[in-house]
XYZ file of N, CA and C in Angstrom:
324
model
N 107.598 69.191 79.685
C 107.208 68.852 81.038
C 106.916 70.152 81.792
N 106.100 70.032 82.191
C 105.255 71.484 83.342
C 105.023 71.233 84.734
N 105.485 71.683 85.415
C 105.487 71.546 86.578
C 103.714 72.794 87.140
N 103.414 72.175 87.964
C 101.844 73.074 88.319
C 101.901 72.969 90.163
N 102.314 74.369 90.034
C 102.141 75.073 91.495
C 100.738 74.862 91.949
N 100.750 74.465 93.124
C 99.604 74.561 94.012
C 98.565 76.061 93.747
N 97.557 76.228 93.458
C 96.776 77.837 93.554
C 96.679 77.873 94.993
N 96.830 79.241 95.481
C 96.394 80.039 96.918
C 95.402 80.979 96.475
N 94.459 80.932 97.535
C 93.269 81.718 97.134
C 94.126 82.712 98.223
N 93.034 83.482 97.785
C 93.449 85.056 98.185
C 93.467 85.274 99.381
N 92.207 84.856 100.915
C 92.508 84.706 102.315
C 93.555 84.080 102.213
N 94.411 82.681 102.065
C 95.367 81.945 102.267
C 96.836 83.166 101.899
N 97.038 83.475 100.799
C 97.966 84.809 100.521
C 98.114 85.647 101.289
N 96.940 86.499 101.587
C 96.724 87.733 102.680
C 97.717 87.196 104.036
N 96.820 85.706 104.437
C 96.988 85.165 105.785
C 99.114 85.787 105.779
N 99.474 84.350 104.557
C 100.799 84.080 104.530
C 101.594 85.636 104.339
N 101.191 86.958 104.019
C 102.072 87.984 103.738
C 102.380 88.007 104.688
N 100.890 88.316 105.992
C 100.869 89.121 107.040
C 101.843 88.180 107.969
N 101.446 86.931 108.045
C 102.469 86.251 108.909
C 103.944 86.665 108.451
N 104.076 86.764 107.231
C 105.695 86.556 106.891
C 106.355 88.306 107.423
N 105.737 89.083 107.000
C 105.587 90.871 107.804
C 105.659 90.046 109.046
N 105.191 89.825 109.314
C 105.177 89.892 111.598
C 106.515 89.400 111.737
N 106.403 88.120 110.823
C 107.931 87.048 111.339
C 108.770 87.651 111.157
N 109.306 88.361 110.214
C 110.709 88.229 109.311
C 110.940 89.817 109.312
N 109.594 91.047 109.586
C 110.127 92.635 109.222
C 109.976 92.861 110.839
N 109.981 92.400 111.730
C 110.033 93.158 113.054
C 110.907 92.699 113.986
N 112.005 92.636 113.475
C 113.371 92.165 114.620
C 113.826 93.031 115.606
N 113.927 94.078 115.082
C 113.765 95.036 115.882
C 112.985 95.514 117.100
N 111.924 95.392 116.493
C 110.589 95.823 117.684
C 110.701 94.555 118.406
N 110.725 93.338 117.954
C 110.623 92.504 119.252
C 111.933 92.191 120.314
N 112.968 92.437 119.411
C 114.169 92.511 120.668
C 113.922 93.646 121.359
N 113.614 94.892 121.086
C 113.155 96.116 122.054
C 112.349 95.775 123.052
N 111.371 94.946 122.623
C 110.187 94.728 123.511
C 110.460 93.443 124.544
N 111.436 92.620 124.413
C 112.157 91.734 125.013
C 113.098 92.250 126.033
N 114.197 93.074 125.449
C 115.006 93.969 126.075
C 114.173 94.917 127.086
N 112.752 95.314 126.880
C 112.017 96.362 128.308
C 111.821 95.378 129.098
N 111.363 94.204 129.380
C 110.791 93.212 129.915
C 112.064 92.490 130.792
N 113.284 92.971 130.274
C 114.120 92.151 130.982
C 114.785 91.084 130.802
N 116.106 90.270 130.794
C 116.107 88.661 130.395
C 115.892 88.107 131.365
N 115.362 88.258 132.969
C 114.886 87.684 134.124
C 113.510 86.949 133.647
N 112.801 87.772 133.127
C 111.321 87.798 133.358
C 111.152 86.640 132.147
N 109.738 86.213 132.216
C 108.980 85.332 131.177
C 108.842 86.542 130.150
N 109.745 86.418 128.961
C 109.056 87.301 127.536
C 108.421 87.016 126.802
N 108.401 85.786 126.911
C 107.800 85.116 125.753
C 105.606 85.414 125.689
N 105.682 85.931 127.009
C 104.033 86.066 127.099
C 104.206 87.459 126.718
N 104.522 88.475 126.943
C 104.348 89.953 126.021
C 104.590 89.399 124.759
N 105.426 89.133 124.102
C 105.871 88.583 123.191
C 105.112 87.988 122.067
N 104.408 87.022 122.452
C 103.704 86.404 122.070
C 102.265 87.121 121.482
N 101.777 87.975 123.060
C 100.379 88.705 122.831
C 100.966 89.890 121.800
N 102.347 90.669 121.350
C 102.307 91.786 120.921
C 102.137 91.355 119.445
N 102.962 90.363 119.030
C 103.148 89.553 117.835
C 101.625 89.062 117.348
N 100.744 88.670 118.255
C 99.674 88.148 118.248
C 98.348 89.542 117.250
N 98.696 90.377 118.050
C 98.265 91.812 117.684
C 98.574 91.756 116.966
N 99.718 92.120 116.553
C 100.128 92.696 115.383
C 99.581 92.102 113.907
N 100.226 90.546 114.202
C 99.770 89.742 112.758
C 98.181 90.058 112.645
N 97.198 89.994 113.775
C 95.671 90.585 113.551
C 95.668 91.675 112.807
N 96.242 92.738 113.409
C 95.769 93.793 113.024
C 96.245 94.057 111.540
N 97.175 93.557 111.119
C 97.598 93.891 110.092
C 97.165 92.817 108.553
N 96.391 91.383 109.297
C 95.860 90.679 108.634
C 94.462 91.385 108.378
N 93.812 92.190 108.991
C 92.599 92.781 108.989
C 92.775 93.988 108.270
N 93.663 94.728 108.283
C 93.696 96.125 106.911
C 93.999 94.931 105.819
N 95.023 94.103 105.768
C 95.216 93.872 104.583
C 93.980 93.301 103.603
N 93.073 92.754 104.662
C 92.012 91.856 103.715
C 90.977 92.883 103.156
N 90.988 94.052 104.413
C 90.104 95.001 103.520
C 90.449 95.777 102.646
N 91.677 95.749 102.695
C 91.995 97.011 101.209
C 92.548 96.385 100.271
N 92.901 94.646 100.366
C 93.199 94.276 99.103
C 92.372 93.226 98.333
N 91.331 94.484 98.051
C 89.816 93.630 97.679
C 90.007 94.076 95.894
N 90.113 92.713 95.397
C 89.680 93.052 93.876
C 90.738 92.964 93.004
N 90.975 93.407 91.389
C 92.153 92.534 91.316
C 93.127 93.125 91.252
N 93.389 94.292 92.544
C 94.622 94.972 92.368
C 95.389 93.899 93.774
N 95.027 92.661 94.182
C 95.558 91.990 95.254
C 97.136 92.037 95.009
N 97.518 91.231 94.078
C 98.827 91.124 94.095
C 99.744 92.593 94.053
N 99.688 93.098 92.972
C 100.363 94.246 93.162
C 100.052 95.025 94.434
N 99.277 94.895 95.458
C 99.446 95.664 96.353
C 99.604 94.719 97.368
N 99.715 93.678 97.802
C 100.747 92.767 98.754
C 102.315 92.596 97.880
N 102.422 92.968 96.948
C 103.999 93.286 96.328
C 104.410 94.754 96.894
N 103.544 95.540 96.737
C 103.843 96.919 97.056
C 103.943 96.718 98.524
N 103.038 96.517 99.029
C 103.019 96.163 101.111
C 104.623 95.417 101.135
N 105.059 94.761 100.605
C 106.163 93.475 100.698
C 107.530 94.668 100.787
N 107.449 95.336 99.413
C 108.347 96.244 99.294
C 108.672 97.634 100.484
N 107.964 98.318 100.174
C 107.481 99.299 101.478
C 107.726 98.565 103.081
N 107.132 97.303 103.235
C 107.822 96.778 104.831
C 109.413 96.196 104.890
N 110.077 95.912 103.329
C 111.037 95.392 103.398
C 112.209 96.630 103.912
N 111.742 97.625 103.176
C 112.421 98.442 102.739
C 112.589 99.791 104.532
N 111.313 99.511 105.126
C 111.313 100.246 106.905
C 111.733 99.346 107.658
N 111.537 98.041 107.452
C 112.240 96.952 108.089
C 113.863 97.138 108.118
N 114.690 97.431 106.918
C 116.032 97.213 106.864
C 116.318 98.834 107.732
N 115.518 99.999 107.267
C 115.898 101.192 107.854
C 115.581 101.140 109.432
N 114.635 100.639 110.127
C 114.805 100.229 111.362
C 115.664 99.647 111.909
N 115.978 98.457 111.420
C 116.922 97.419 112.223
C 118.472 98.066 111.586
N 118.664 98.868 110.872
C 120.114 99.135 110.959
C 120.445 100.481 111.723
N 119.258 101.538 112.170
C 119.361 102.708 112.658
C 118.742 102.582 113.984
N 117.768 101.634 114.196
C 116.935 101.602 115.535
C 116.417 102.467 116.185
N 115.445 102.734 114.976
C 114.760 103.740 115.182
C 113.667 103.480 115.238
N 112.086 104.641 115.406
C 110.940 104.116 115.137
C 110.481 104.919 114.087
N 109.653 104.474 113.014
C 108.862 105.224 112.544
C 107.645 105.424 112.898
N 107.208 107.011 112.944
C 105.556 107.484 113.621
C 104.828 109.056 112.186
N 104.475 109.358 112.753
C 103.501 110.048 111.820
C 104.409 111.114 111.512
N 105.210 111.576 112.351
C 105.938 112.922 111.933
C 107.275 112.612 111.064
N 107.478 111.657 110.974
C 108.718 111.253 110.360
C 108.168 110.875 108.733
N 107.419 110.399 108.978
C 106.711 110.188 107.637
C 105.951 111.625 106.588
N 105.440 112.436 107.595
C 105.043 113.798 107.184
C 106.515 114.594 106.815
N 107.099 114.806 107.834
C 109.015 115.183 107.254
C 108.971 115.011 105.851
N 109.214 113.451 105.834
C 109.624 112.780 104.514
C 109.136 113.356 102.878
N 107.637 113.612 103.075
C 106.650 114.374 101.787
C 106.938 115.103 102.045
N 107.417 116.188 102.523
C 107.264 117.737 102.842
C 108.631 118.033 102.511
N 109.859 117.105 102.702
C 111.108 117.390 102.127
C 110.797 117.698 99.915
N 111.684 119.084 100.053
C 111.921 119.285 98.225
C 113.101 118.190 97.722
């Protein structure tokens, strides 16, 4: 007996990484961005538009650079790499930017 998974074409995949990156690796950034705004205020509209961005922008590199059949291994690699700044953010609360990342290669 064989059980037969549904196929996802490759937009549908891309779509679902990038959503699952926005949802699940930025706890951090959005309680920060909640926490500037205040618990008075409506957050949910920054909130919404930053999240909104984000999943774009990051649905749009992903579709262009994961053209061809290195797709999977490099939404595995993207998966790993965000899992992995995701946990170092949210336990240090920190940000990562260009110089921290340059540090990082430049360390022997």
């Amino acid at each position: 007996m064989t059980i037969s998974l549904p196929k996802l074409s490759e937009t549908n995949l891309i779509l679902l990484v990038s959503l699952f990156i926005t949802a699940f690796h930025n706890n951090r950034f959005f309680a920060n961005i909640a926490h500037t705004y205040g618990p008075g205020t409506d957050t949910w509209e920054p909130l919404a538009l930053i999240g909104g961005l984000h999943f774009g922008l990051l649905l749009m590199v992903l579709l262009i650079l994961t053209i061809g059949p290195w797709l999977r291994w490099l939404l595995a690699i993207t998966l790993v790499f965000s899992s992995a700044t995701a946990y170092f953010i949210d336990t240090y609360n920190i940000i990562i930017d260009a110089d921290m990342i340059d540090n990082s290669l430049k360390t022997d």
